[in-house]
Short mmCIF file of C-alpha atoms and ligand atoms in Angstrom, two decimals:
data_model
loop_
_atom_site.label_atom_id
_atom_site.label_comp_id
_atom_site.label_asym_id
_atom_site.label_seq_id
_atom_site.Cartn_x
_atom_site.Cartn_y
_atom_site.Cartn_z
CA MET A 1 0.00 0.00 0.00
CA SER A 2 1.45 3.37 -1.00
CA TYR A 3 1.86 6.28 1.42
CA GLU A 4 -0.81 8.23 -0.45
CA ASN A 5 -3.36 5.42 0.00
CA ARG A 6 -2.47 5.25 3.70
CA MET A 7 -3.10 8.98 3.93
CA TYR A 8 -6.55 8.56 2.34
CA LEU A 9 -7.38 5.75 4.77
CA ARG A 10 -6.22 7.79 7.78
CA MET A 11 -8.33 10.73 6.62
CA ALA A 12 -11.41 8.54 6.09
CA LEU A 13 -11.10 6.82 9.47
CA PRO A 14 -12.61 9.59 11.71
CA TRP A 15 -15.81 10.10 9.76
CA ALA A 16 -16.21 6.38 8.99
CA MET A 17 -15.86 5.62 12.71
CA PHE A 18 -18.33 8.37 13.64
CA GLY A 19 -20.75 7.02 11.00
CA MET A 20 -20.51 3.55 12.56
CA PHE A 21 -21.02 5.10 16.01
CA THR A 22 -24.13 6.91 14.71
CA ILE A 23 -25.59 3.67 13.32
CA LEU A 24 -24.95 1.95 16.67
CA ALA A 25 -26.43 4.84 18.69
CA THR A 26 -29.52 4.94 16.45
CA TRP A 27 -30.00 1.18 16.87
CA ILE A 28 -29.71 1.44 20.69
CA THR A 29 -32.09 4.42 20.76
CA THR A 30 -34.62 2.47 18.67
CA ILE A 31 -34.50 -0.37 21.21
CA LEU A 32 -34.94 2.12 24.09
CA ALA A 33 -37.84 3.83 22.31
CA ASP A 34 -39.65 0.49 21.98
CA VAL A 35 -39.37 -0.37 25.70
CA PRO A 36 -42.58 1.53 26.73
CA LEU A 37 -44.52 -0.21 23.92
CA SER A 38 -43.44 -3.64 25.15
CA MET A 39 -44.51 -2.66 28.69
CA GLY A 40 -48.06 -1.99 27.49
CA ALA A 41 -48.09 1.76 26.74
CA ALA A 42 -50.12 2.84 23.72
CA VAL A 43 -47.64 5.51 22.55
CA SER A 44 -43.91 5.72 23.27
CA PRO A 45 -42.74 9.11 24.63
CA LEU A 46 -39.37 8.46 22.95
CA ALA A 47 -40.81 7.87 19.48
CA GLU A 48 -38.79 10.67 17.84
CA ALA A 49 -35.53 9.97 19.72
CA PRO A 50 -33.99 7.63 17.06
CA LEU A 51 -34.66 10.21 14.35
CA ILE A 52 -33.03 12.99 16.42
CA VAL A 53 -29.98 10.83 17.23
CA ALA A 54 -29.60 9.78 13.56
CA GLY A 55 -29.99 13.39 12.40
CA ILE A 56 -27.36 14.77 14.77
CA GLY A 57 -25.00 11.90 13.94
CA ALA A 58 -25.42 12.38 10.20
CA LEU A 59 -24.81 16.12 10.57
CA VAL A 60 -21.60 15.65 12.59
CA THR A 61 -20.40 12.87 10.25
CA SER A 62 -20.95 15.00 7.16
CA CYS A 63 -19.22 17.99 8.82
CA ILE A 64 -16.14 15.82 9.52
CA ALA A 65 -16.20 14.47 5.94
CA VAL A 66 -16.53 17.97 4.42
CA TRP A 67 -13.62 19.20 6.56
CA GLN A 68 -11.43 16.26 5.44
CA PHE A 69 -12.34 16.80 1.77
CA TYR A 70 -11.52 20.51 2.15
CA ARG A 71 -8.09 19.61 3.58
CA LEU A 72 -7.56 17.18 0.67
CA TRP A 73 -8.58 19.90 -1.81
CA GLN A 74 -6.05 22.27 -0.19
CA TRP A 75 -3.34 19.59 -0.42
CA GLN A 76 -4.08 18.82 -4.08
CA HIS A 77 -3.79 22.51 -4.95
CA GLY A 78 -0.53 22.94 -3.02
CA LYS A 79 -2.05 25.18 -0.33
CA ALA A 80 -1.37 22.89 2.64
CA GLU A 81 1.84 21.95 4.43
CA ASP A 82 3.04 18.59 3.20
CA CYS A 83 5.60 16.01 4.33
CA MET A 84 9.14 16.65 3.12
CA VAL A 85 9.76 12.89 2.84
CA CYS A 86 6.73 11.52 0.96
CA GLY A 87 4.71 14.65 0.09
CA CYS A 88 1.55 13.58 1.94
CA LEU A 89 -0.67 15.79 4.08
CA LEU A 90 0.30 16.42 7.72
CA GLY A 91 -1.90 15.65 10.72
CA ALA A 92 -2.76 17.89 13.65
CA GLU A 93 -0.02 19.88 15.38
CA TYR A 94 1.12 18.65 18.79
CA GLN A 95 3.86 19.16 21.35
CA ALA A 96 6.46 16.40 21.14
CA ARG A 97 9.21 15.95 23.72
CA TRP A 98 11.53 18.69 22.43
CA ASN A 99 9.63 20.61 19.77
CA VAL A 100 6.27 21.29 18.16
CA GLY A 101 5.41 19.43 14.98
CA ARG A 102 2.94 17.42 12.98
CA ARG A 103 2.92 13.76 12.04
CA CYS A 104 2.68 12.79 8.36
CA LEU A 105 -0.55 10.97 7.47
CA GLY A 106 1.30 8.85 4.90
CA CYS A 107 4.67 7.73 6.30
CA ARG A 108 4.02 8.73 9.98
CA LYS A 109 7.29 10.68 10.19
CA PHE A 110 7.41 13.62 12.61
CA VAL A 111 7.76 16.94 10.79
CA GLN A 112 8.89 19.89 12.90
CA THR A 113 6.82 23.01 12.20
CA ARG A 114 8.31 25.51 14.68
ZN1 ZN B 201 5.43 11.53 4.90
#
């Protein structure tokens, strides 16, 4: 697998994971919303809860995906900082032991930014 493909996978991971989390949360909320019906109530007070959970989850997931695609667009047009080793996009900035830098999303090398 090339470094560029690894970068794409690492960029897709956050919103794919949040999408999976949304599906799981919606499923659990659906089960919770059906509990009053199984106990004999005519109408569940939580009937709209799965829809609200799925809506919020889809909104957050699409916001993460749009942000990642924007970063990719910046990288493809040469407007983002890239790795000096493999040319891939850099991750979030963090404080390492001695200096501040960002880790490459492709080859995982630490790139000092300050
Ligand atoms: Zn790199």
